[in-house]
Amino acid sequence: MSTPARQPRQERSRTTRRRLIDAAVECLGELGWSGTTVAVIAQRAGVSRGAAQHHFRTREDLVTAAVEYLGEVQVEQLRARAGDLPPGESRIEASVDMLLNLYTGPMFRAALHLWVAASTDESLRAVLAPLEARVGREAHRVALELLGVDETHPGVRELVQGTLDLARGLGLANLLTDDGRRRAKIVHQWAKVLSVSLPQVSGVTR
Amino acid sequence: MSTPARQPRQERSRTTRRRLIDAAVECLGELGWSGTTVAVIAQRAGVSRGAAQHHFRTREDLVTAAVEYLGEVQVEQLRARAGDLPPGESRIEASVDMLLNLYTGPMFRAALHLWVAASTDESLRAVLAPLEARVGREAHRVALELLGVDETHPGVRELVQGTLDLARGLGLANLLTDDGRRRAKIVHQWAKVLSVSLPQVSGVTR
């Protein structure tokens, strides 16, 4: 008899968790780390503080879950769009466009607040540093898939990593002003460079 | 009679100003924007609060001066080292190495605190956004000099801008952990790519 009742309860629990994570991302983007407390997040999520603490004991736990979730969402979105990429010549331009626009939205903004706060907060750094490595590896893997290259070829790994570091730098440049026009030109030129360089180092299918 | 007395007073004033700016950079890196008040900076600089406010009316004025100063110091340091760059083949690798290590120190860390704070603080954004543009243009100009390229050739501007955006992304990746080993490999590969791409678009002297 308990199974049918448990299902919706689990679902409710998942919904609550998800609402807390969404609220945490919003709070970080609007209030920064110093303003992002469990109480503020719970209120915004429409969840009691007790229920919030049932899911996440500390705000570090909550924001870690949020960053992990943000990373997963980004990777899923990219994978979903990878199927639409053209197979031939224009694959690199299309995927460079996707990659270099990856960190220009509210998710990156929220993560950036955490990164910067962690640079002066040991306990936050302790949870974020391993997470940064994990999320970074996932982004790298999906970038390889999008570009359609094989990183066992020397130089490919560094070019793909560099592309993601460039993307984060472009995210930073987009923080205070809309940098879209300048970014579009860099996307175009960087795609040209990779179109020449990647086949040289990896024999990419074109 | 007043001239000989005025000279040391001006010098004292310059020293005080400089000490306030240095203290502001330190405070930002250690305490973040929220902990960086004129009172805290003045105390660290060993200057009375009144004297600090004589030089900088608000903390926005003070950190703006600090960011401007940081930008100038970086550009001067690069220019000073530009003379030592080899003229031939290896110029690009040497200058890419300098450029991609530009944002890995305490200056970038301090500026990053401000950038992120400005993203949720209108009055700070109003002073930082034009400053960001100004400091960015200076960095761009010195990058052209280091690489020895002419941006009237199509594509050069975007590659140089992209190199600086990559440098900022690498600065971000160095925030929580020492990313030096990974960065060195990216520097090497990026230099290879630019060695191929820049002459193609600009006819750089090699």
Coordinates of C-alpha atoms in Angstrom, one line a residue:
Chain A
M1 CA 0.0 0.0 0.0
S2 CA 2.9 2.3 0.7
T3 CA 4.3 2.4 -2.8
P4 CA 1.7 4.5 -4.6
A5 CA 1.8 7.0 -1.7
R6 CA 5.6 7.1 -1.7
Q7 CA 5.9 8.0 -5.3
P8 CA 4.2 11.5 -5.0
R9 CA 6.1 12.1 -1.8
Q10 CA 9.4 11.5 -3.6
E11 CA 8.3 13.7 -6.4
R12 CA 7.3 16.4 -4.0
S13 CA 10.7 16.1 -2.4
R14 CA 12.4 16.4 -5.8
T15 CA 10.3 19.4 -6.6
T16 CA 11.3 21.1 -3.4
R17 CA 14.9 20.4 -3.9
R18 CA 14.7 21.8 -7.4
R19 CA 12.9 24.9 -6.2
L20 CA 15.6 25.5 -3.6
I21 CA 18.4 25.1 -6.2
D22 CA 16.6 27.5 -8.6
A23 CA 16.1 30.0 -5.8
A24 CA 19.8 29.7 -4.8
V25 CA 20.9 30.5 -8.4
E26 CA 18.6 33.5 -8.5
C27 CA 19.8 34.7 -5.0
L28 CA 23.5 34.4 -6.0
G29 CA 23.0 36.3 -9.2
E30 CA 21.1 39.1 -7.5
L31 CA 22.5 39.3 -4.0
G32 CA 25.9 37.7 -4.2
W33 CA 27.3 35.1 -1.8
S34 CA 27.0 37.4 1.3
G35 CA 23.3 37.9 0.7
T36 CA 22.6 34.2 -0.1
T37 CA 21.5 32.6 3.2
V38 CA 19.5 29.4 3.6
A39 CA 16.7 31.6 5.1
V40 CA 16.6 33.9 2.1
I41 CA 16.7 31.0 -0.4
A42 CA 13.9 29.1 1.5
Q43 CA 11.7 32.2 1.5
R44 CA 12.2 32.8 -2.2
A45 CA 11.5 29.1 -2.9
G46 CA 8.3 29.2 -0.9
V47 CA 9.7 26.5 1.4
S48 CA 9.9 26.5 5.2
R49 CA 13.4 27.0 6.6
G50 CA 13.1 23.6 8.3
A51 CA 12.2 21.9 5.0
A52 CA 15.2 23.6 3.3
Q53 CA 17.5 22.4 6.0
H54 CA 16.1 18.9 5.7
H55 CA 17.4 19.0 2.1
F56 CA 20.6 21.0 2.6
R57 CA 22.2 21.3 6.0
T58 CA 24.3 24.3 5.2
R59 CA 24.3 27.0 2.5
E60 CA 27.6 25.5 1.3
D61 CA 25.7 22.3 0.6
L62 CA 23.0 24.1 -1.2
V63 CA 25.2 26.2 -3.4
T64 CA 27.4 23.2 -4.2
A65 CA 24.3 21.3 -5.4
A66 CA 23.3 24.4 -7.4
V67 CA 26.7 24.6 -9.2
E68 CA 26.6 20.9 -9.9
Y69 CA 23.1 21.2 -11.2
L70 CA 24.0 24.3 -13.4
G71 CA 26.9 22.3 -14.9
E72 CA 24.7 19.4 -15.7
V73 CA 22.0 21.5 -17.3
Q74 CA 24.6 23.2 -19.5
V75 CA 26.1 20.0 -20.6
E76 CA 22.6 18.5 -21.3
Q77 CA 21.6 21.6 -23.3
L78 CA 24.8 21.3 -25.4
R79 CA 24.3 17.6 -26.0
A80 CA 20.7 18.1 -27.0
R81 CA 21.9 20.7 -29.6
A82 CA 24.8 18.6 -30.8
G83 CA 22.5 16.5 -32.8
D84 CA 21.5 19.5 -34.9
L85 CA 25.1 20.3 -35.8
P86 CA 25.9 20.1 -39.5
P87 CA 28.3 17.2 -40.2
G88 CA 30.7 18.9 -42.7
E89 CA 32.7 22.1 -43.0
S90 CA 30.5 24.4 -40.9
R91 CA 30.4 22.1 -37.8
I92 CA 33.4 23.9 -36.2
E93 CA 31.8 27.4 -36.6
A94 CA 28.5 26.2 -35.2
S95 CA 30.1 24.5 -32.2
V96 CA 32.5 27.3 -31.5
D97 CA 29.5 29.6 -31.5
M98 CA 27.8 27.4 -28.9
L99 CA 30.9 27.0 -26.8
L100 CA 31.9 30.7 -26.7
N101 CA 28.4 31.7 -25.7
L102 CA 28.3 29.1 -22.9
Y103 CA 29.2 31.4 -20.0
T104 CA 27.2 34.6 -20.9
G105 CA 24.1 33.9 -18.9
P106 CA 22.8 34.0 -15.3
M107 CA 24.2 30.6 -14.5
F108 CA 27.8 31.8 -15.0
R109 CA 27.0 34.9 -13.1
A110 CA 25.8 32.9 -10.1
A111 CA 28.8 30.6 -10.3
L112 CA 31.2 33.6 -10.6
H113 CA 29.8 35.0 -7.3
L114 CA 30.7 31.7 -5.6
W115 CA 34.2 31.5 -7.2
V116 CA 35.1 34.9 -6.1
A117 CA 33.6 34.4 -2.6
A118 CA 35.5 31.1 -2.3
S119 CA 38.8 32.9 -3.0
T120 CA 38.5 34.6 0.4
D121 CA 36.6 31.9 2.2
E122 CA 38.4 28.6 3.0
S123 CA 35.4 26.5 3.8
L124 CA 33.7 27.5 0.5
R125 CA 36.9 26.9 -1.4
A126 CA 37.2 23.4 0.1
V127 CA 33.8 22.4 -1.5
L128 CA 34.1 24.3 -4.7
A129 CA 37.6 23.4 -5.9
P130 CA 36.9 19.7 -6.5
L131 CA 33.5 20.6 -7.9
E132 CA 35.1 23.1 -10.3
A133 CA 37.4 20.3 -11.6
R134 CA 34.4 17.9 -12.0
V135 CA 32.2 20.4 -13.9
G136 CA 35.2 21.5 -16.0
R137 CA 35.9 17.9 -17.1
E138 CA 32.3 17.5 -18.1
A139 CA 32.4 20.7 -20.2
H140 CA 35.6 19.5 -21.8
R141 CA 34.1 16.2 -22.7
V142 CA 31.0 17.8 -24.4
A143 CA 33.3 20.3 -26.2
L144 CA 35.2 17.4 -27.7
E145 CA 31.9 15.8 -28.9
L146 CA 30.6 19.1 -30.3
L147 CA 33.8 19.8 -32.2
G148 CA 34.0 16.2 -33.3
V149 CA 37.7 15.8 -32.4
D150 CA 39.7 13.2 -30.7
E151 CA 42.0 14.4 -27.9
T152 CA 44.4 11.5 -28.2
H153 CA 46.0 13.6 -30.9
P154 CA 48.7 15.9 -29.5
G155 CA 47.6 19.5 -29.1
V156 CA 43.8 18.8 -29.3
R157 CA 43.3 18.8 -25.6
E158 CA 45.0 22.1 -25.2
L159 CA 43.1 23.8 -28.0
V160 CA 39.8 22.5 -26.6
Q161 CA 40.7 23.6 -23.0
G162 CA 41.8 27.0 -24.4
T163 CA 38.5 27.3 -26.2
L164 CA 36.7 26.8 -22.9
D165 CA 39.0 29.2 -21.0
L166 CA 38.4 31.7 -23.7
A167 CA 34.6 31.1 -23.3
R168 CA 35.0 31.9 -19.5
G169 CA 37.0 35.1 -20.3
L170 CA 34.2 36.1 -22.7
G171 CA 31.7 35.4 -19.9
L172 CA 33.6 37.8 -17.7
A173 CA 33.7 40.5 -20.4
N174 CA 29.9 40.2 -20.6
L175 CA 29.3 40.7 -16.9
L176 CA 28.9 44.5 -16.7
T177 CA 27.9 45.3 -20.3
D178 CA 26.4 43.5 -23.3
D179 CA 29.5 42.3 -25.1
G180 CA 27.6 40.3 -27.8
R181 CA 28.7 42.2 -30.9
R182 CA 32.4 42.0 -30.1
R183 CA 32.0 38.4 -29.0
A184 CA 30.4 37.4 -32.3
K185 CA 33.5 38.6 -34.2
I186 CA 35.8 36.7 -32.0
V187 CA 33.6 33.6 -32.5
H188 CA 33.9 33.9 -36.2
Q189 CA 37.7 34.4 -36.2
W190 CA 38.3 31.7 -33.6
A191 CA 36.3 29.2 -35.6
K192 CA 38.5 30.1 -38.7
V193 CA 41.6 29.4 -36.6
L194 CA 40.3 26.1 -35.3
S195 CA 39.2 25.1 -38.7
V196 CA 42.8 25.3 -39.8
S197 CA 44.5 24.1 -36.6
L198 CA 42.2 21.2 -35.4
P199 CA 42.5 19.2 -38.7
Q200 CA 46.2 19.8 -38.6
V201 CA 46.5 18.3 -35.1
S202 CA 43.7 15.7 -35.2
G203 CA 42.6 14.9 -38.7
V204 CA 39.0 16.0 -37.9
T205 CA 36.3 14.8 -40.3
R206 CA 35.3 17.7 -42.5
Chain B
M1 CA 59.3 81.1 -0.1
S2 CA 56.4 78.7 -0.5
T3 CA 57.8 76.7 -3.4
P4 CA 60.5 74.7 -1.6
A5 CA 58.0 73.8 1.1
R6 CA 55.3 72.8 -1.4
Q7 CA 57.4 70.2 -3.1
P8 CA 57.7 67.8 -0.2
R9 CA 54.1 68.3 0.7
Q10 CA 53.1 67.3 -2.8
E11 CA 55.4 64.3 -2.5
R12 CA 53.9 63.4 0.8
S13 CA 50.5 63.6 -0.7
R14 CA 51.5 61.3 -3.6
T15 CA 52.9 58.8 -1.1
T16 CA 49.7 58.8 0.9
R17 CA 47.6 58.4 -2.2
R18 CA 49.8 55.5 -3.3
R19 CA 49.6 53.8 0.1
L20 CA 45.8 54.1 0.1
I21 CA 45.7 52.5 -3.4
D22 CA 48.0 49.6 -2.3
A23 CA 45.9 49.1 0.8
A24 CA 42.7 49.1 -1.2
V25 CA 44.1 46.4 -3.6
E26 CA 45.2 44.2 -0.6
C27 CA 41.8 44.7 1.2
L28 CA 39.9 43.7 -2.0
G29 CA 41.9 40.6 -2.4
E30 CA 41.6 39.5 1.2
L31 CA 38.2 40.8 2.3
G32 CA 36.2 41.3 -1.0
W33 CA 34.2 44.4 -1.8
S34 CA 31.9 44.1 1.2
G35 CA 34.8 44.3 3.6
T36 CA 36.6 47.0 1.8
T37 CA 35.5 50.3 3.5
V38 CA 37.4 53.6 3.5
A39 CA 38.0 53.1 7.2
V40 CA 39.5 49.7 6.8
I41 CA 41.7 50.8 4.0
A42 CA 42.8 54.0 5.8
Q43 CA 43.8 51.9 8.9
R44 CA 45.8 49.5 6.8
A45 CA 47.5 52.3 5.0
G46 CA 48.4 54.0 8.4
V47 CA 46.5 57.1 7.3
S48 CA 43.8 58.9 9.2
R49 CA 40.2 58.5 7.9
G50 CA 40.0 62.2 7.3
A51 CA 43.2 62.2 5.3
A52 CA 41.9 59.2 3.3
Q53 CA 38.7 61.1 2.6
H54 CA 40.6 64.1 1.5
H55 CA 42.1 62.0 -1.3
F56 CA 39.1 59.9 -2.1
R57 CA 35.6 61.0 -1.2
T58 CA 34.0 57.6 -1.5
R59 CA 35.2 54.0 -1.6
E60 CA 34.0 53.9 -5.2
D61 CA 36.5 56.7 -6.0
L62 CA 39.2 54.9 -4.2
V63 CA 38.8 51.5 -5.8
T64 CA 38.3 53.1 -9.2
A65 CA 41.7 54.8 -8.8
A66 CA 43.1 51.4 -7.7
V67 CA 41.8 49.6 -10.8
E68 CA 43.1 52.3 -13.0
Y69 CA 46.5 52.2 -11.3
L70 CA 46.6 48.3 -11.5
G71 CA 45.9 48.6 -15.2
E72 CA 48.7 51.2 -15.7
V73 CA 51.2 49.1 -13.7
Q74 CA 50.5 46.0 -15.8
V75 CA 50.9 47.9 -19.0
E76 CA 54.1 49.5 -17.9
Q77 CA 55.5 46.1 -16.8
L78 CA 54.7 44.6 -20.1
R79 CA 56.2 47.5 -22.0
A80 CA 59.4 47.3 -19.9
R81 CA 59.7 43.6 -20.8
A82 CA 58.8 44.1 -24.5
G83 CA 62.3 45.4 -25.2
D84 CA 63.7 42.0 -24.1
L85 CA 61.6 40.0 -26.6
P86 CA 63.5 38.2 -29.3
P87 CA 62.9 39.7 -32.7
G88 CA 62.5 36.5 -34.7
E89 CA 60.5 33.3 -34.6
S90 CA 60.2 33.0 -30.9
R91 CA 58.7 36.4 -30.3
I92 CA 55.1 35.1 -30.5
E93 CA 55.8 32.3 -27.9
A94 CA 57.5 34.7 -25.5
S95 CA 54.7 37.4 -25.8
V96 CA 51.9 34.8 -25.6
D97 CA 53.6 33.5 -22.4
M98 CA 53.6 37.1 -21.0
L99 CA 50.0 37.8 -22.0
L100 CA 48.5 34.5 -20.8
N101 CA 50.1 35.0 -17.4
L102 CA 48.9 38.6 -17.1
Y103 CA 45.8 37.9 -15.0
T104 CA 47.1 35.2 -12.6
G105 CA 48.2 37.5 -9.7
P106 CA 46.7 39.5 -6.8
M107 CA 45.9 42.4 -9.1
F108 CA 43.4 40.4 -11.1
R109 CA 42.0 38.9 -8.0
A110 CA 41.3 42.4 -6.6
A111 CA 39.7 43.5 -9.8
L112 CA 37.6 40.4 -10.0
H113 CA 36.1 41.2 -6.6
L114 CA 35.1 44.5 -7.9
W115 CA 33.7 43.3 -11.2
V116 CA 31.5 40.7 -9.5
A117 CA 30.4 43.2 -6.9
A118 CA 29.5 45.7 -9.6
S119 CA 27.3 43.1 -11.3
T120 CA 24.8 43.5 -8.4
D121 CA 25.6 47.1 -7.5
E122 CA 24.5 49.9 -9.9
S123 CA 26.6 52.7 -8.5
L124 CA 29.8 50.6 -8.7
R125 CA 28.9 49.4 -12.2
A126 CA 28.5 53.0 -13.3
V127 CA 32.1 53.8 -12.4
L128 CA 33.6 50.5 -13.4
A129 CA 32.1 49.9 -16.8
P130 CA 33.8 52.9 -18.5
L131 CA 37.0 52.1 -16.7
E132 CA 36.9 48.5 -17.8
A133 CA 36.7 49.7 -21.4
R134 CA 39.7 52.1 -20.9
V135 CA 41.9 49.5 -19.2
G136 CA 40.9 46.9 -21.8
R137 CA 41.9 49.2 -24.6
E138 CA 45.3 49.8 -23.0
A139 CA 45.9 46.1 -22.6
H140 CA 44.9 45.6 -26.2
R141 CA 47.4 48.2 -27.4
V142 CA 50.3 46.7 -25.5
A143 CA 49.4 43.2 -26.7
L144 CA 49.7 44.4 -30.3
E145 CA 53.1 45.9 -29.5
L146 CA 54.3 42.7 -27.8
L147 CA 53.1 40.4 -30.6
G148 CA 54.5 42.8 -33.2
V149 CA 51.3 42.8 -35.3
D150 CA 49.3 45.4 -37.1
E151 CA 45.6 45.3 -36.5
T152 CA 44.6 47.1 -39.7
H153 CA 44.9 43.6 -41.2
P154 CA 41.5 41.8 -41.0
G155 CA 41.3 39.2 -38.3
V156 CA 44.2 40.5 -36.2
R157 CA 42.1 42.6 -33.9
E158 CA 39.9 39.6 -33.0
L159 CA 42.8 37.2 -32.5
V160 CA 44.5 39.7 -30.1
Q161 CA 41.2 40.4 -28.3
G162 CA 40.6 36.6 -28.0
T163 CA 44.1 36.2 -26.6
L164 CA 43.3 38.7 -23.8
D165 CA 39.9 37.1 -23.2
L166 CA 41.6 33.8 -22.9
A167 CA 44.1 35.3 -20.5
R168 CA 41.2 36.5 -18.3
G169 CA 39.6 33.0 -18.5
L170 CA 42.9 31.5 -17.4
G171 CA 43.0 34.1 -14.5
L172 CA 39.7 32.8 -13.4
A173 CA 40.9 29.2 -13.6
N174 CA 43.8 30.1 -11.3
L175 CA 41.6 31.7 -8.7
L176 CA 41.0 28.7 -6.4
T177 CA 43.9 26.4 -7.3
D178 CA 47.3 26.8 -8.9
D179 CA 46.6 26.2 -12.5
G180 CA 50.2 26.9 -13.7
R181 CA 51.0 23.5 -15.2
R182 CA 47.9 23.3 -17.3
R183 CA 48.3 26.9 -18.3
A184 CA 51.8 26.4 -19.5
K185 CA 50.6 23.7 -22.0
I186 CA 47.9 26.0 -23.3
V187 CA 50.4 28.9 -23.7
H188 CA 52.6 26.6 -25.8
Q189 CA 49.7 25.4 -28.0
W190 CA 48.2 28.9 -28.3
A191 CA 51.5 30.3 -29.4
K192 CA 51.8 27.6 -32.1
V193 CA 48.3 28.5 -33.3
L194 CA 49.1 32.2 -33.4
S195 CA 52.4 31.6 -35.1
V196 CA 50.4 30.0 -38.0
S197 CA 47.4 32.3 -37.9
L198 CA 48.8 35.8 -37.3
P199 CA 51.2 35.8 -40.2
Q200 CA 48.4 34.5 -42.4
V201 CA 46.2 37.5 -41.5
S202 CA 48.8 40.2 -40.9
G203 CA 52.1 39.4 -42.5
V204 CA 53.9 39.6 -39.1
T205 CA 57.7 40.0 -39.2
R206 CA 59.2 36.7 -38.2

